[in-house]
mmCIF file of C-alpha atoms and ligand atoms in Angstrom:
data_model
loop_
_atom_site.group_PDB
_atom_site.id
_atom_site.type_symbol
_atom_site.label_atom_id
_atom_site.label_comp_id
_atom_site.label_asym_id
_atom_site.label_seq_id
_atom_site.Cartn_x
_atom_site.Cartn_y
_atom_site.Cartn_z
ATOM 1 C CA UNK N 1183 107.616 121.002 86.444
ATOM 2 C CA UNK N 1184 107.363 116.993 85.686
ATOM 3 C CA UNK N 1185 104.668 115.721 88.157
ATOM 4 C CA UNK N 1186 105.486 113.480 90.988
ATOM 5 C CA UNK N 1187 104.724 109.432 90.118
ATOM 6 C CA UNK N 1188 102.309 108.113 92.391
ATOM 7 C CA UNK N 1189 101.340 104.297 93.294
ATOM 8 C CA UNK N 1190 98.169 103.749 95.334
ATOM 9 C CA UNK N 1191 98.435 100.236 97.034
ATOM 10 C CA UNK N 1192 95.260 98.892 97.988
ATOM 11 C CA UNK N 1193 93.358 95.230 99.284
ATOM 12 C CA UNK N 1194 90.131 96.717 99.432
ATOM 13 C CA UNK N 1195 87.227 99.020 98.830
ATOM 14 C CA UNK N 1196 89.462 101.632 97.721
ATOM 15 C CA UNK N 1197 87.399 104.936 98.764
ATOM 16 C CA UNK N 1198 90.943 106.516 99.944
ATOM 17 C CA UNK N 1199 92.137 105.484 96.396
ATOM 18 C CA UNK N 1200 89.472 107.104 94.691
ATOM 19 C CA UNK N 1201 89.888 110.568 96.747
ATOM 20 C CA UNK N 1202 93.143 110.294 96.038
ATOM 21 C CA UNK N 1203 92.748 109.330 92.426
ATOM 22 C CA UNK N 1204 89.852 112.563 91.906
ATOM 23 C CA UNK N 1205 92.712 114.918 94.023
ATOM 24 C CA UNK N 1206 95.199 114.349 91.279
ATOM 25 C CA UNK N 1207 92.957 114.194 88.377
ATOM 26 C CA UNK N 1208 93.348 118.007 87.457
ATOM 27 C CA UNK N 1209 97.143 119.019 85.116
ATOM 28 C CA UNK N 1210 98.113 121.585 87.570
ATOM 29 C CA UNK N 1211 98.341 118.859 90.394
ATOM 30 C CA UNK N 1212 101.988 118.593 91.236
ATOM 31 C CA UNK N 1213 101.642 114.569 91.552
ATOM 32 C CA UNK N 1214 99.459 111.840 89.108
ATOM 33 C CA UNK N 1215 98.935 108.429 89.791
ATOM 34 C CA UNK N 1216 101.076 105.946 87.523
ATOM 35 C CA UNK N 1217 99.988 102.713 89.190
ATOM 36 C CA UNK N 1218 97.472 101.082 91.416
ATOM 37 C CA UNK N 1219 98.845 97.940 92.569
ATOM 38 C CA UNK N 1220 96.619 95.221 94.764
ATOM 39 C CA UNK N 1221 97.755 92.165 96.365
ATOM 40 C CA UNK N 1222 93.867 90.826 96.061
ATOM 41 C CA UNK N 1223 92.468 90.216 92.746
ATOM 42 C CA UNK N 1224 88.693 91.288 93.604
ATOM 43 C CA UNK N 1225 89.345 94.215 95.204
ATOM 44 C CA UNK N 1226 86.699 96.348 94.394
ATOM 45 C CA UNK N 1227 89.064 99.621 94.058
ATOM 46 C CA UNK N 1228 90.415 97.797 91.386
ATOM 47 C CA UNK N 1229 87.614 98.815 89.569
ATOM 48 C CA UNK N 1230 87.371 102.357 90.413
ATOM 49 C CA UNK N 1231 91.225 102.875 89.414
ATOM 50 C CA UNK N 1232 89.807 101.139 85.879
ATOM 51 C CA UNK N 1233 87.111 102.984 85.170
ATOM 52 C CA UNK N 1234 88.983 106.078 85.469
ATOM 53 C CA UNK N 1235 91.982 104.797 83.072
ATOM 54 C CA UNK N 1236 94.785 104.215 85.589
ATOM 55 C CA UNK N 1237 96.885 101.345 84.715
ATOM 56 C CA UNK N 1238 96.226 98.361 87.436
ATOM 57 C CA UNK N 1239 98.712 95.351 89.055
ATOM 58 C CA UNK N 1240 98.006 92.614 90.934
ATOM 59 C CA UNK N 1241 100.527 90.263 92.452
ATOM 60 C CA UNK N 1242 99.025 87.976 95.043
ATOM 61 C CA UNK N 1243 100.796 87.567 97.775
ATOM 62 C CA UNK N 1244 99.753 83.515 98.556
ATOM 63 C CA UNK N 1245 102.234 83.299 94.764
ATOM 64 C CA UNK N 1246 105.120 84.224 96.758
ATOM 65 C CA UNK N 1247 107.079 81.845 99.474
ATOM 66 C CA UNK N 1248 107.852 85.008 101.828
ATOM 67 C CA UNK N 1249 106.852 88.247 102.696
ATOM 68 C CA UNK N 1250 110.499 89.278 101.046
ATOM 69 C CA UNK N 1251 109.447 87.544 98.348
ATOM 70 C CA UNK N 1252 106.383 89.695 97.895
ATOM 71 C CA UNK N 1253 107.657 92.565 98.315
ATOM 72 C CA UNK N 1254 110.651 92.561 96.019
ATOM 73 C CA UNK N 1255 108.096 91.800 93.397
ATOM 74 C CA UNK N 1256 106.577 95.274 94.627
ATOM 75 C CA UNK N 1257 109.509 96.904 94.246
ATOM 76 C CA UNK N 1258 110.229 95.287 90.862
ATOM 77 C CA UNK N 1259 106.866 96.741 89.474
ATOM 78 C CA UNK N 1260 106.818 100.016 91.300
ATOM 79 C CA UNK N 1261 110.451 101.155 89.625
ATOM 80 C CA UNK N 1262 109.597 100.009 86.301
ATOM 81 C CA UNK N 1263 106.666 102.488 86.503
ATOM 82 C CA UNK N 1264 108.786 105.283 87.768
ATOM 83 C CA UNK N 1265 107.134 105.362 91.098
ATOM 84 C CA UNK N 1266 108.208 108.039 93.749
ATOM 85 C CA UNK N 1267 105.835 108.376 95.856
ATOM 86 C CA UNK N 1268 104.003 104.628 97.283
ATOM 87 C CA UNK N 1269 100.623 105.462 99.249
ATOM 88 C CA UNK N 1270 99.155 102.990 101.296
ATOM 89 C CA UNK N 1271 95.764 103.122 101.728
ATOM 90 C CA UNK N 1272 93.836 100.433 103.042
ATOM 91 C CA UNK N 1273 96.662 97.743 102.054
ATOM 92 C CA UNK N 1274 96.134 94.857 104.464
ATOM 93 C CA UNK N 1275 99.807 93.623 104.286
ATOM 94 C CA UNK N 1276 102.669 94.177 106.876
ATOM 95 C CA UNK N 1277 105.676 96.007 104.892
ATOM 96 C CA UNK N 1278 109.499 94.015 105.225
ATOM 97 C CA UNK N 1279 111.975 95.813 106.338
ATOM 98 C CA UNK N 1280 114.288 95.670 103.475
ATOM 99 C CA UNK N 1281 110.880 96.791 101.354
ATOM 100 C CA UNK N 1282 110.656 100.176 104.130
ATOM 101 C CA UNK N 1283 114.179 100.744 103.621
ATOM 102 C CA UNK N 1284 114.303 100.897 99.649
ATOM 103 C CA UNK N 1285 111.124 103.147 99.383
ATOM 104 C CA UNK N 1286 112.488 105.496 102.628
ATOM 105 C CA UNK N 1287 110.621 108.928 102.995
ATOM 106 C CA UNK N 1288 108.756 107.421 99.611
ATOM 107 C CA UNK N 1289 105.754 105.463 101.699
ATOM 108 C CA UNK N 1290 102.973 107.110 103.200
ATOM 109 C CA UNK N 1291 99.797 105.473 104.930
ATOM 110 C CA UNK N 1292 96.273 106.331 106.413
ATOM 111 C CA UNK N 1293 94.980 105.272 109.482
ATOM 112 C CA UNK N 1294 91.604 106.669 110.966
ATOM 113 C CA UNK N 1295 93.330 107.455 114.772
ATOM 114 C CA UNK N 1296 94.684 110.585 115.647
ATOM 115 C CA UNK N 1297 98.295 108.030 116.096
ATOM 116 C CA UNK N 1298 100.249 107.238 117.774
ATOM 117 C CA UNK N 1299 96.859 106.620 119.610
ATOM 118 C CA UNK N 1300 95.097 103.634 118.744
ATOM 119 C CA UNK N 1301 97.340 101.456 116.066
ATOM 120 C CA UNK N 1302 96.403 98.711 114.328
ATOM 121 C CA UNK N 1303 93.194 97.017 113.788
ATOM 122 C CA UNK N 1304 89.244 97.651 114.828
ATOM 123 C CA UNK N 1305 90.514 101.181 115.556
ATOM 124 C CA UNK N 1306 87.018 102.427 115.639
ATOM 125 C CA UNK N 1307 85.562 100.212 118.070
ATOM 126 C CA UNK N 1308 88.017 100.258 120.545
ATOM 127 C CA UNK N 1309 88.043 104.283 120.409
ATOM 128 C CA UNK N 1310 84.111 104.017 121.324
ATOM 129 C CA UNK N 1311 85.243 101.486 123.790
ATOM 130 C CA UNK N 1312 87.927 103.516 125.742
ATOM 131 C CA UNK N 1313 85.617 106.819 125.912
ATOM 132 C CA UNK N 1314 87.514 108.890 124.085
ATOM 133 C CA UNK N 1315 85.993 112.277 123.277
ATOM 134 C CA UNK N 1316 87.942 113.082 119.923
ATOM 135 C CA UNK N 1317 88.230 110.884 117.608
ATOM 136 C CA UNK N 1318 90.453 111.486 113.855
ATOM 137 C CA UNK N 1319 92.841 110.470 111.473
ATOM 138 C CA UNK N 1320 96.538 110.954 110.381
ATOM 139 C CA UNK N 1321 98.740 110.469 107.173
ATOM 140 C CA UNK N 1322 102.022 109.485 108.305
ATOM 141 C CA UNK N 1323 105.456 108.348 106.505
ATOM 142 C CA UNK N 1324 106.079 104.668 106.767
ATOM 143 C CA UNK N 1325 108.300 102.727 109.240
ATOM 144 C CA UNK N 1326 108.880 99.172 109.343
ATOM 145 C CA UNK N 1327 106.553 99.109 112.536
ATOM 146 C CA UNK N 1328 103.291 99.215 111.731
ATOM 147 C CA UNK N 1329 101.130 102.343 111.902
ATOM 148 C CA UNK N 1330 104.434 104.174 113.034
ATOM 149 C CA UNK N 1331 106.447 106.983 111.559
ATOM 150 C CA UNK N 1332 106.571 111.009 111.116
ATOM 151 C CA UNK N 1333 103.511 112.917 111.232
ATOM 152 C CA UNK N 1334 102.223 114.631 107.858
ATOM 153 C CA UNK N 1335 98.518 115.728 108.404
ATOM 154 C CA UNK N 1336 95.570 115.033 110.936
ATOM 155 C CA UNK N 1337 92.159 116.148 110.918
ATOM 156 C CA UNK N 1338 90.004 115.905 114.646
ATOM 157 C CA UNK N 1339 86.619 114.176 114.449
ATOM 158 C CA UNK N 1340 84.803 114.901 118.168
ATOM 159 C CA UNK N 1341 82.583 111.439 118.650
ATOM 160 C CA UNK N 1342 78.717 111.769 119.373
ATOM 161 C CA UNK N 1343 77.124 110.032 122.364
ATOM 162 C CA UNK N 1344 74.987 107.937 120.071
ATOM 163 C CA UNK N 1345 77.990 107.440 117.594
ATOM 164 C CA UNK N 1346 78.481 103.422 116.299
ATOM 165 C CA UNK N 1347 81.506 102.294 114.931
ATOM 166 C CA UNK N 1348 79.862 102.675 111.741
ATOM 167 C CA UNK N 1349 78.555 106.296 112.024
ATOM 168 C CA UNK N 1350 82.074 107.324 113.361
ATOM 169 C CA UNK N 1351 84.183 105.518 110.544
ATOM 170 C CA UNK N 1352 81.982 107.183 108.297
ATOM 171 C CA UNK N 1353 82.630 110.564 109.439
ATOM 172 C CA UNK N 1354 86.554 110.103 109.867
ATOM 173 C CA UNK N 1355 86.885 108.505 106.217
ATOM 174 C CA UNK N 1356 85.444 112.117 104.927
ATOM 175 C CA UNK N 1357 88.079 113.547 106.968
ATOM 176 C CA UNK N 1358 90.617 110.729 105.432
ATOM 177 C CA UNK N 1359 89.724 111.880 101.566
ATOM 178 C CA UNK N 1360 90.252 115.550 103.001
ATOM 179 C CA UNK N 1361 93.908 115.038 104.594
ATOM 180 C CA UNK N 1362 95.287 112.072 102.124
ATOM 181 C CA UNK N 1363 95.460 114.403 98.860
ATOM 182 C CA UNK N 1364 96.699 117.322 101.331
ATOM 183 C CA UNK N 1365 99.512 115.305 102.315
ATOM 184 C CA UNK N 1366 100.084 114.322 99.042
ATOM 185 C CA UNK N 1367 100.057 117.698 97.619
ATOM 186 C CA UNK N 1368 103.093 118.799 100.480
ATOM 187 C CA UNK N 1369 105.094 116.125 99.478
ATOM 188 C CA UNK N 1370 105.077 117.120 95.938
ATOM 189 C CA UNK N 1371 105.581 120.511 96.489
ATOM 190 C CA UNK N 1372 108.723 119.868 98.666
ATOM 191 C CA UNK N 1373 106.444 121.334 101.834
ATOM 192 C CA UNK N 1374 107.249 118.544 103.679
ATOM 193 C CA UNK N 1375 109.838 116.728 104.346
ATOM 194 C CA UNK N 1376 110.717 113.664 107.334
ATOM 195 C CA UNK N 1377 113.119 115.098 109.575
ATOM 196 C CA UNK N 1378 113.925 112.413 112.610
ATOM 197 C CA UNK N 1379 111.072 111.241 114.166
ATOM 198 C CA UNK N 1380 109.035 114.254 112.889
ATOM 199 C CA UNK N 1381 107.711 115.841 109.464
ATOM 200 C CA UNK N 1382 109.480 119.502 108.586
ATOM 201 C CA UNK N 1383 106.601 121.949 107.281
ATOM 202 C CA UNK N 1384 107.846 124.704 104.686
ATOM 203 C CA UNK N 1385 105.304 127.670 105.366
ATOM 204 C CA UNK N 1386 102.129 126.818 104.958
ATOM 205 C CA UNK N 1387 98.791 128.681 104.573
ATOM 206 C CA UNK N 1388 96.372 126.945 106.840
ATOM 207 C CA UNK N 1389 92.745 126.708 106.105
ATOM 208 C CA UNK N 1390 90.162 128.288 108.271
ATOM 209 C CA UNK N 1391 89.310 124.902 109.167
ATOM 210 C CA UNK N 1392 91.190 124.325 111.883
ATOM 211 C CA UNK N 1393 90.468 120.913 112.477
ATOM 212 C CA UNK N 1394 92.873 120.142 109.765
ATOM 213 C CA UNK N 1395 96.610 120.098 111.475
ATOM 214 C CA UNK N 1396 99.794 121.000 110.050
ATOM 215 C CA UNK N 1397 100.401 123.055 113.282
ATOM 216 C CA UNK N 1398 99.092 126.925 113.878
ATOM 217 C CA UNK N 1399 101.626 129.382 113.168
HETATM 218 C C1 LIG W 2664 90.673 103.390 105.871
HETATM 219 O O1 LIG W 2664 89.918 103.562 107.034
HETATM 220 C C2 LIG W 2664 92.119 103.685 106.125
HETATM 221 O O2 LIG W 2664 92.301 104.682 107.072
HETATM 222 C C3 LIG W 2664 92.624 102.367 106.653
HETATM 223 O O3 LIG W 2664 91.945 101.388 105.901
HETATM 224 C C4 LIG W 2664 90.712 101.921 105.438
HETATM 225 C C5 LIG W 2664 90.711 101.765 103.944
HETATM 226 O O4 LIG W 2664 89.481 102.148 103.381
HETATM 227 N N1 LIG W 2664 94.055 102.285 106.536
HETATM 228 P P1 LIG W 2664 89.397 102.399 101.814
HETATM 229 O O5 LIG W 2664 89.790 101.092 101.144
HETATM 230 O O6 LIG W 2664 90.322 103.508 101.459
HETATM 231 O O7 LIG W 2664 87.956 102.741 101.548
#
């Protein structure tokens, strides 16, 4: 069966991109990354995804009068490379809605929160901040509101009494380049699917680690 045609949109260091990139490297992978497309020129991902042969964009975004503007570019790029799957990761730009709406069911994102807990920015900190004992991540379809939309995968990461935001991002970004490629993976093989404000799971053998949540059966 063809594989599914992945983009990986990224601003930044790109470690998500890479995991996902090293998930998808082996034939028998039901998706393969087509494109990795960054709206900053020196993003240092940008050099991962060349070392390891995957064609690269970049469109700045400061080249375009509006975010609209931007983002049809996107879209312009991302069909001509047969793109069907779009996966944020670490892409430091709020998404139009007209952009959400043409790539429906077809964006996914990472944050490091067990969401809808703790959207948005400096997530790390202000978990240590409010106490909270368990600490995680989530791959999620995209909405137009940010860090919002169905549920794919989240992996738990308890949080240490001597944890820093460092320490703690550190340990949740292993759990990110766990769950990312997982999620991919269900997409690809029609396991998943958006249904309302939820994610549909075909039967699904879970691994023994149970920290790792589709839901028990
Ligand atoms: C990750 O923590 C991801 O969850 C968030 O942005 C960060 C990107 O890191 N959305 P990287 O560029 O993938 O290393």
């Amino acid at each position: 069966m063809a594989r599914l045609k992945v983009a990986i949109l990224i601003s930044g260091r790109g470690s998500n991109m890479a995991a996902l990139i090293e998930a998808m490297q082996p034939d028998d992978f039901p998706a393969e990354v087509v494109l990795v497309l960054s709206n900053q020129p020196d993003a240092a991902g940008l050099e991962i995804a060349r070392a390891a042969n995957i064609p690269t964009e970049v469109l700045k975004h400061g080249d375009f009068d509006s975010r609209e503007a931007f983002d049809a570019a996107m879209t312009e790029v991302l069909a001509a490379a047969g793109v069907r799957l779009i996966c944020l990761a670490g892409f430091m730009r709020l998404l139009s809605t007209e952009f959400c709406q043409r790539w429906r069911d077809r964006i996914i994102n990472i944050h490091p929160s067990l969401l809808p807990a703790f959207k948005g920015l400096h997530v790390h900190e202000r978990m240590l901040e409010a106490g909270v004992r368990i600490a995680g991540c989530t791959v999620h379809f995209v909405r137009p509101a940010m860090d919002e939309g169905p549920i794919l995968v989240q992996a738990t990461v308890p949080i240490a009494a001597d944890d820093t935001a460092d320490s703690l991002s550190a340990r949740i970004l292993e759990q990110e380049h766990r769950i990312y490629p997982l999620a991919v993976r269900l997409i690809a093989e029609g396991k998943a699917r958006a249904a309302g404000a939820s994610v549909a799971l075909d039967n699904f053998a879970l691994s023994e680690d149970r920290l790792i949540n589709p839901p028990l059966r």
